[in-house]
Amino acid sequence: MYEVELKVRADHGAVRDRLDALGATRVGRVRQVDTYYDAPHRDFAETDEALRVREETAVAGGSGERRDRDDGTETRLTYKGPLVERESKTREEAETAVADADAMRAVLDGLGFEPAATVEKERERYRAEGYTVTLDAVDGLGEFVEVETEVPGEAGVEAAREGATALLERLGLDPKAGIRTSYLGLLLGAGEEPGA
């Protein structure tokens, strides 16, 4: 699968109003703690890849989605490949649920993967026009809006990106202000935002 994503800085209050006007469906609110890992065999910063363990917990006003642990936390392991185009944050992605976060960390440690950094954020998700619209409040960075979808192959990337661009515009946001750098990269100062 390819994740096609556009991300911009934005005030959440104004975007919520526009989502309501578009008839978007609120999906829920979660807190995520993402631990990113460095590989012992190559430099992910150079190859533009990422490996993370994400722990996600529903928060007040959340949707009551299924959770894997008794404390309400779901854990997932995600690999993200390099960006595949210049206009968006499109990349190949593989993800799976993990039953035991501590055991997963022990496996990674045993294989020589080391924690590189942690990104914490609160996410409020909506569905609109076939896309997921996420309002992110990222610790240490501020507020962002992501519009994303998944497509099964590279052939669908351009159409998905064009649809995401149109939706950003209907939300009153400027796609030209898009940020291709991950939150991890922004926290580590690895990427420059437009106009920054």
XYZ file of N, CA and C in Angstrom:
588
model
N 0.842 -1.194 0.000
C 0.000 0.000 0.000
C 0.882 1.251 0.000
N 0.353 2.303 -0.621
C 1.013 3.602 -0.610
C 0.136 4.579 0.149
N 0.745 5.276 1.098
C 0.047 6.291 1.859
C 0.294 7.628 1.168
N -0.783 8.269 0.700
C -0.701 9.573 0.047
C -1.157 10.603 1.072
N -0.274 11.532 1.415
C -0.557 12.452 2.514
C -0.086 13.863 2.176
N -0.926 14.835 2.493
C -0.559 16.245 2.434
C -0.717 16.808 3.844
N 0.256 17.631 4.255
C 0.261 18.163 5.620
C 0.588 19.651 5.576
N -0.169 20.446 6.364
C 0.077 21.886 6.485
C -0.113 22.302 7.944
N 0.508 23.412 8.302
C 0.209 24.025 9.601
C -1.153 24.697 9.487
N -1.967 24.606 10.534
C -3.295 25.225 10.458
C -3.914 25.347 11.840
N -4.766 26.366 11.983
C -5.552 26.560 13.196
C -6.700 25.561 13.199
N -6.781 24.733 14.223
C -7.787 23.674 14.261
C -9.217 24.196 14.353
N -9.431 25.311 15.041
C -10.793 25.823 15.187
C -11.440 26.119 13.848
N -10.730 26.828 12.982
C -11.268 27.177 11.662
C -11.486 25.924 10.818
N -10.590 24.960 10.920
C -10.713 23.732 10.120
C -11.911 22.911 10.594
N -12.150 22.831 11.894
C -13.326 22.108 12.405
C -14.614 22.697 11.839
N -14.680 24.031 11.797
C -15.870 24.685 11.247
C -16.076 24.283 9.785
N -15.013 24.264 9.012
C -15.128 23.901 7.595
C -15.459 22.424 7.425
N -14.912 21.576 8.290
C -15.255 20.147 8.240
C -16.745 19.954 8.501
N -17.277 20.683 9.485
C -18.721 20.615 9.762
C -19.522 21.039 8.539
N -19.094 22.126 7.886
C -19.807 22.632 6.707
C -19.770 21.634 5.559
N -18.700 20.842 5.469
C -18.581 19.822 4.413
C -19.333 18.538 4.758
N -19.840 18.437 5.983
C -20.535 17.224 6.408
C -19.599 16.081 6.759
N -18.375 16.409 7.168
C -17.403 15.376 7.543
C -17.879 14.620 8.783
N -17.447 13.380 8.903
C -17.788 12.532 10.046
C -16.609 12.485 11.006
N -16.854 12.848 12.257
C -15.787 12.765 13.270
C -15.591 11.300 13.636
N -14.341 10.847 13.574
C -14.017 9.446 13.849
C -13.601 9.256 15.299
N -12.826 10.170 15.860
C -12.401 10.032 17.240
C -11.140 10.810 17.527
N -10.728 10.711 18.799
C -9.543 11.442 19.269
C -8.655 10.453 20.030
N -7.342 10.521 19.747
C -6.395 9.616 20.390
C -5.130 10.372 20.790
N -4.386 9.782 21.703
C -3.042 10.239 22.077
C -2.075 9.191 21.540
N -1.042 9.622 20.808
C -0.051 8.707 20.252
C 1.337 9.036 20.777
N 2.068 7.973 21.119
C 3.470 8.089 21.477
C 4.221 7.201 20.495
N 5.009 7.842 19.616
C 5.745 7.149 18.568
C 7.224 7.125 18.914
N 7.781 5.928 19.047
C 9.218 5.779 19.259
C 9.840 5.322 17.949
N 10.750 6.141 17.414
C 11.429 5.838 16.149
C 12.775 5.195 16.443
N 13.176 4.303 15.545
C 14.394 3.527 15.738
C 15.407 3.760 14.626
N 16.689 3.722 15.009
C 17.803 3.711 14.066
C 18.159 2.264 13.786
N 18.506 1.979 12.538
C 18.884 0.622 12.132
C 20.391 0.423 12.266
N 20.816 -0.788 12.606
C 22.257 -1.041 12.719
C 22.933 -1.211 11.356
N 22.164 -1.453 10.295
C 22.738 -1.792 8.996
C 22.644 -0.682 7.952
N 21.893 0.411 8.235
C 21.853 1.556 7.332
C 21.289 2.764 8.073
N 21.552 3.940 7.495
C 21.140 5.190 8.109
C 19.784 5.598 7.547
N 18.725 5.445 8.351
C 17.377 5.778 7.900
C 17.249 7.251 7.506
N 18.004 8.141 8.143
C 17.949 9.554 7.769
C 18.440 9.740 6.336
N 19.452 8.988 5.936
C 19.973 9.078 4.565
C 19.052 8.406 3.551
N 18.441 7.288 3.929
C 17.589 6.541 2.994
C 16.142 7.021 3.022
N 15.819 7.944 3.942
C 14.475 8.506 4.068
C 13.450 7.433 4.423
N 13.841 6.505 5.284
C 12.951 5.456 5.780
C 12.658 5.710 7.255
N 11.685 4.992 7.786
C 11.377 5.109 9.205
C 10.856 3.774 9.728
N 11.221 3.474 10.961
C 10.702 2.310 11.689
C 10.263 2.828 13.046
N 8.994 2.549 13.400
C 8.500 3.070 14.668
C 7.620 2.061 15.378
N 7.547 2.228 16.696
C 6.561 1.548 17.533
C 5.625 2.638 18.023
N 4.341 2.492 17.704
C 3.328 3.489 18.093
C 2.418 2.899 19.154
N 2.268 3.643 20.257
C 1.287 3.292 21.282
C 0.198 4.363 21.234
N -1.046 3.903 21.006
C -2.174 4.805 20.803
C -3.257 4.524 21.831
N -3.719 5.594 22.480
C -4.742 5.476 23.515
C -5.875 6.450 23.225
N -7.112 5.976 23.286
C -8.268 6.856 23.116
C -8.301 7.847 24.269
N -8.709 9.084 23.977
C -8.803 10.110 25.019
C -10.247 10.583 25.110
N -10.529 11.402 26.106
C -11.886 11.904 26.313
C -12.435 12.460 25.018
N -13.646 12.060 24.696
C -14.243 12.488 23.442
C -13.850 11.598 22.289
N -13.124 10.504 22.608
C -12.690 9.567 21.574
C -13.832 8.713 21.081
N -13.519 7.803 20.184
C -14.574 7.049 19.512
C -14.860 5.693 20.137
N -14.036 5.268 21.092
C -14.253 3.946 21.669
C -13.855 2.832 20.725
N -12.898 3.111 19.815
C -12.433 2.084 18.885
C -11.811 0.921 19.652
N -11.698 -0.219 18.963
C -11.100 -1.415 19.554
C -9.667 -1.118 20.004
N -9.300 -1.629 21.141
C -7.945 -1.497 21.680
C -7.416 -2.880 22.012
N -6.087 -3.041 21.913
C -5.477 -4.351 22.089
C -5.124 -4.687 23.537
N -4.986 -3.683 24.407
C -4.602 -3.949 25.781
C -5.718 -3.509 26.715
N -5.701 -4.075 27.928
C -6.732 -3.743 28.904
C -6.739 -2.270 29.285
N -5.569 -1.592 29.203
C -5.510 -0.186 29.586
C -5.980 0.739 28.467
N -6.512 0.169 27.378
C -7.025 0.976 26.288
C -5.992 1.365 25.254
N -4.791 0.808 25.342
C -3.725 1.165 24.414
C -3.561 0.109 23.334
N -3.434 0.576 22.102
C -3.144 -0.298 20.966
C -1.714 -0.011 20.520
N -0.946 -1.049 20.217
C 0.441 -0.896 19.777
C 0.582 -1.414 18.362
N 1.323 -0.644 17.526
C 1.552 -1.035 16.134
C 3.016 -0.805 15.783
N 3.553 -1.695 14.954
C 4.890 -1.552 14.390
C 4.719 -1.117 12.942
N 5.435 -0.055 12.540
C 5.285 0.501 11.197
C 6.644 0.708 10.550
N 6.744 0.291 9.283
C 7.895 0.618 8.438
C 7.392 1.551 7.347
N 8.107 2.662 7.134
C 7.773 3.602 6.054
C 8.974 3.706 5.130
N 8.718 3.451 3.842
C 9.772 3.550 2.848
C 10.041 4.989 2.460
N 11.015 5.203 1.563
C 11.348 6.555 1.114
C 10.176 7.214 0.392
N 10.156 8.549 0.389
C 9.147 9.294 -0.359
C 9.259 8.939 -1.833
N 8.100 8.819 -2.510
C 8.105 8.387 -3.913
C 7.786 9.511 -4.896
N 7.430 10.709 -4.396
C 7.184 11.837 -5.289
C 7.470 13.139 -4.563
N 7.638 14.216 -5.325
C 8.008 15.509 -4.758
C 6.820 16.301 -4.218
N 5.615 16.037 -4.712
C 4.474 16.884 -4.393
C 3.763 16.544 -3.080
N 4.027 15.377 -2.519
C 3.325 14.968 -1.301
C 4.245 14.111 -0.447
N 3.693 13.637 0.649
C 4.432 12.729 1.523
C 4.042 11.284 1.227
N 4.018 10.918 -0.042
C 3.617 9.573 -0.432
C 4.781 8.612 -0.250
N 4.485 7.497 0.414
C 5.508 6.470 0.631
C 4.852 5.117 0.810
N 5.621 4.080 0.527
C 5.146 2.723 0.783
C 5.162 2.513 2.294
N 4.128 1.804 2.790
C 4.016 1.616 4.232
C 3.564 0.194 4.537
N 4.176 -0.392 5.557
C 3.763 -1.705 6.063
C 3.578 -1.563 7.570
N 2.435 -2.059 8.066
C 2.111 -1.884 9.477
C 1.418 -3.128 10.003
N 1.671 -3.439 11.277
C 1.006 -4.583 11.890
C 0.774 -4.311 13.371
N -0.270 -4.914 13.904
C -0.552 -4.813 15.339
C 0.482 -5.624 16.114
N 0.769 -5.143 17.327
C 1.725 -5.806 18.212
C 1.007 -6.079 19.532
N 1.035 -7.317 19.975
C 0.320 -7.677 21.207
C 1.031 -7.188 22.460
N 2.361 -7.069 22.424
C 3.136 -6.732 23.612
C 4.221 -5.726 23.235
N 4.016 -4.454 23.598
C 4.956 -3.393 23.232
C 6.336 -3.632 23.829
N 6.402 -4.094 25.085
C 7.699 -4.336 25.719
C 8.461 -5.449 25.009
N 7.749 -6.496 24.601
C 8.401 -7.581 23.865
C 8.900 -7.095 22.505
N 8.121 -6.250 21.834
C 8.550 -5.716 20.534
C 9.806 -4.883 20.681
N 9.846 -4.053 21.730
C 11.044 -3.253 21.974
C 12.245 -4.155 22.265
N 12.026 -5.247 22.985
C 13.114 -6.177 23.287
C 13.627 -6.853 22.017
N 12.720 -7.194 21.097
C 13.131 -7.783 19.816
C 14.000 -6.796 19.045
N 13.527 -5.555 18.930
C 14.296 -4.542 18.203
C 15.656 -4.310 18.844
N 15.684 -4.231 20.167
C 16.946 -4.059 20.893
C 17.896 -5.233 20.621
N 17.355 -6.446 20.661
C 18.171 -7.631 20.417
C 18.753 -7.682 19.016
N 18.059 -7.060 18.057
C 18.536 -7.029 16.672
C 19.452 -5.833 16.394
N 19.685 -5.001 17.407
C 20.594 -3.879 17.249
C 19.934 -2.565 16.865
N 18.599 -2.525 16.819
C 17.907 -1.272 16.548
C 17.875 -0.455 17.840
N 18.173 0.844 17.729
C 18.209 1.688 18.919
C 17.182 2.805 18.813
N 16.506 3.132 19.935
C 15.559 4.245 19.901
C 16.288 5.527 19.496
N 15.705 6.274 18.564
C 16.321 7.511 18.075
C 15.637 8.735 18.671
N 14.307 8.705 18.724
C 13.547 9.851 19.222
C 12.100 9.437 19.441
N 11.385 10.244 20.216
C 9.969 10.004 20.476
C 9.163 11.239 20.075
N 8.051 10.990 19.381
C 7.135 12.053 18.983
C 5.811 11.780 19.683
N 5.289 12.794 20.401
C 4.007 12.648 21.081
C 3.022 13.655 20.511
N 1.792 13.178 20.285
C 0.783 14.059 19.713
C -0.620 13.600 20.084
N -1.540 14.541 19.997
C -2.955 14.231 20.113
C -3.556 14.416 18.728
N -4.359 13.423 18.292
C -4.935 13.436 16.945
C -6.447 13.358 17.032
N -7.087 14.218 16.241
C -8.541 14.173 16.093
C -8.808 13.862 14.625
N -9.510 12.740 14.366
C -9.697 12.279 12.988
C -11.128 12.486 12.502
N -11.213 12.814 11.203
C -12.489 12.966 10.499
C -12.404 12.195 9.187
N -13.567 11.809 8.656
C -13.665 11.242 7.299
C -14.425 12.241 6.444
N -13.835 12.555 5.286
C -14.471 13.500 4.371
C -14.074 13.158 2.944
N -15.060 12.950 2.106
C -14.848 12.761 0.670
C -13.867 11.626 0.355
N -13.898 10.574 1.166
C -13.033 9.424 0.931
C -11.637 9.559 1.515
N -11.382 10.624 2.246
C -10.069 10.871 2.853
C -10.190 10.909 4.369
N -9.077 10.662 5.040
C -8.982 10.893 6.470
C -8.357 12.265 6.657
N -9.032 13.112 7.426
C -8.503 14.431 7.767
C -8.149 14.372 9.245
N -6.875 14.640 9.540
C -6.396 14.526 10.911
C -5.929 15.875 11.415
N -6.435 16.271 12.570
C -6.001 17.494 13.229
C -5.010 17.070 14.304
N -3.736 17.393 14.093
C -2.671 16.976 14.995
C -2.183 18.135 15.847
N -2.084 17.904 17.151
C -1.425 18.825 18.071
C -0.175 18.091 18.541
N 0.982 18.488 18.003
C 2.234 17.773 18.237
C 3.031 18.486 19.325
N 3.391 17.742 20.369
C 4.171 18.318 21.463
C 5.455 18.934 20.910
N 5.676 20.209 21.230
C 6.881 20.893 20.809
C 6.841 21.476 19.411
N 5.769 21.236 18.643
C 5.694 21.737 17.270
C 4.461 22.574 16.974
N 3.319 22.250 17.575
C 2.102 23.003 17.314
C 1.044 22.227 16.562
N 0.153 22.962 15.864
C -1.013 22.368 15.208
C -0.799 22.196 13.708
N -1.238 21.025 13.222
C -1.131 20.666 11.814
C -2.417 19.995 11.374
N -2.643 19.976 10.053
C -3.743 19.223 9.463
C -3.149 18.328 8.392
N -3.519 17.053 8.420
C -3.113 16.095 7.398
C -4.350 15.602 6.661
N -4.241 15.478 5.351
C -5.279 14.864 4.530
C -4.609 13.676 3.875
N -5.160 12.475 4.087
C -4.483 11.288 3.562
C -5.450 10.198 3.141
N -4.913 9.303 2.329
C -5.614 8.096 1.915
C -4.565 7.064 1.534
N -5.000 5.837 1.328
C -4.104 4.777 0.871
C -4.555 4.311 -0.497
N -3.566 3.978 -1.336
C -3.841 3.414 -2.657
C -3.002 2.151 -2.808
N -3.496 1.175 -3.577
C -2.802 -0.112 -3.658
C -1.535 -0.104 -4.501
N -1.327 0.898 -5.327
C -0.127 0.927 -6.153
C 0.201 2.332 -6.595
N 1.393 2.493 -7.175
C 1.836 3.817 -7.601
C 0.917 4.445 -8.643
N 0.206 3.614 -9.400
C -0.667 4.131 -10.459
C -1.759 5.046 -9.909
N -2.183 4.850 -8.677
C -3.251 5.662 -8.106
C -2.786 6.876 -7.329
N -1.469 7.067 -7.230
C -0.928 8.132 -6.392
C -1.326 9.523 -6.883
N -1.184 9.790 -8.165
C -1.450 11.134 -8.686
C -2.906 11.550 -8.456
N -3.849 10.673 -8.768
C -5.263 11.001 -8.577
C -5.573 11.218 -7.090
N -4.985 10.392 -6.216
C -5.212 10.543 -4.782
C -4.645 11.872 -4.290
N -3.461 12.244 -4.775
C -2.853 13.516 -4.388
C -3.703 14.689 -4.867
N -4.205 14.622 -6.097
C -5.050 15.701 -6.621
C -6.327 15.847 -5.795
N -6.919 14.726 -5.374
C -8.109 14.788 -4.527
C -7.806 15.382 -3.165
N -6.650 15.025 -2.591
C -6.247 15.578 -1.299
C -5.993 17.079 -1.409
N -5.398 17.502 -2.511
C -5.153 18.929 -2.745
C -6.471 19.690 -2.809
N -7.437 19.156 -3.553
C -8.742 19.805 -3.675
C -9.442 19.889 -2.314
N -9.333 18.835 -1.505
C -9.968 18.848 -0.184
C -9.303 19.881 0.720
N -7.983 19.970 0.697
C -7.298 21.005 1.484
C -7.825 22.392 1.107
N -7.984 22.631 -0.182
C -8.492 23.932 -0.635
C -9.906 24.180 -0.123
N -10.771 23.138 -0.144
C -12.138 23.305 0.373
C -12.137 23.557 1.881
N -11.076 23.148 2.559
C -10.947 23.398 3.992
C -10.334 24.769 4.267
N -10.086 25.539 3.192
C -9.521 26.873 3.344
C -8.029 26.876 3.597
N -7.357 25.784 3.238
C -5.919 25.662 3.476
C -5.164 25.715 2.152
N -3.922 26.125 2.207
C -3.101 26.292 1.013
C -2.199 25.087 0.801
N -2.484 24.251 -0.202
C -1.642 23.082 -0.470
C -0.193 23.449 -0.790
N 0.019 24.676 -1.294
C 1.393 25.106 -1.606
C 2.231 25.296 -0.348
N 1.575 25.377 0.813
C 2.281 25.498 2.089
C 2.560 24.123 2.686
N 2.414 23.078 1.857
C 2.594 21.711 2.321
C 3.972 21.452 2.907
N 3.989 20.576 3.891
C 5.218 20.191 4.583
C 5.463 18.716 4.291
N 6.581 18.392 3.677
C 6.907 17.001 3.354
C 7.732 16.347 4.461
N 8.250 17.129 5.366
C 9.073 16.603 6.447
C 8.185 15.979 7.512
N 8.597 14.825 8.026
C 7.846 14.159 9.089
C 7.925 14.975 10.374
N 7.044 14.655 11.334
C 7.121 15.307 12.638
C 8.467 15.010 13.293
N 8.952 13.798 13.128
C 10.269 13.446 13.665
C 11.326 14.370 13.076
N 11.310 14.530 11.742
C 12.282 15.402 11.093
C 12.171 16.842 11.565
N 10.929 17.321 11.737
C 10.734 18.685 12.227
C 11.273 18.840 13.644
N 11.024 17.855 14.501
C 11.525 17.920 15.875
C 13.044 17.886 15.922
N 13.639 17.126 15.027
C 15.101 17.009 14.996
C 15.747 18.112 14.166
N 14.903 18.971 13.556
C 15.437 20.062 12.751
C 15.983 19.620 11.410
N 15.544 18.444 10.921
C 16.087 17.894 9.674
C 15.443 18.484 8.442
N 14.306 19.146 8.579
C 13.613 19.654 7.397
C 13.225 21.095 7.574
N 13.201 21.811 6.482
C 12.768 23.201 6.506
C 11.347 23.285 5.972
N 10.522 24.018 6.649
C 9.163 24.257 6.170
C 9.183 25.397 5.157
N 8.216 25.415 4.241
C 8.122 26.548 3.332
C 7.973 27.840 4.121
N 8.751 28.842 3.767
C 8.676 30.126 4.439
C 9.374 30.184 5.781
N 9.970 29.053 6.202
C 10.629 29.044 7.516
C 12.056 29.522 7.425
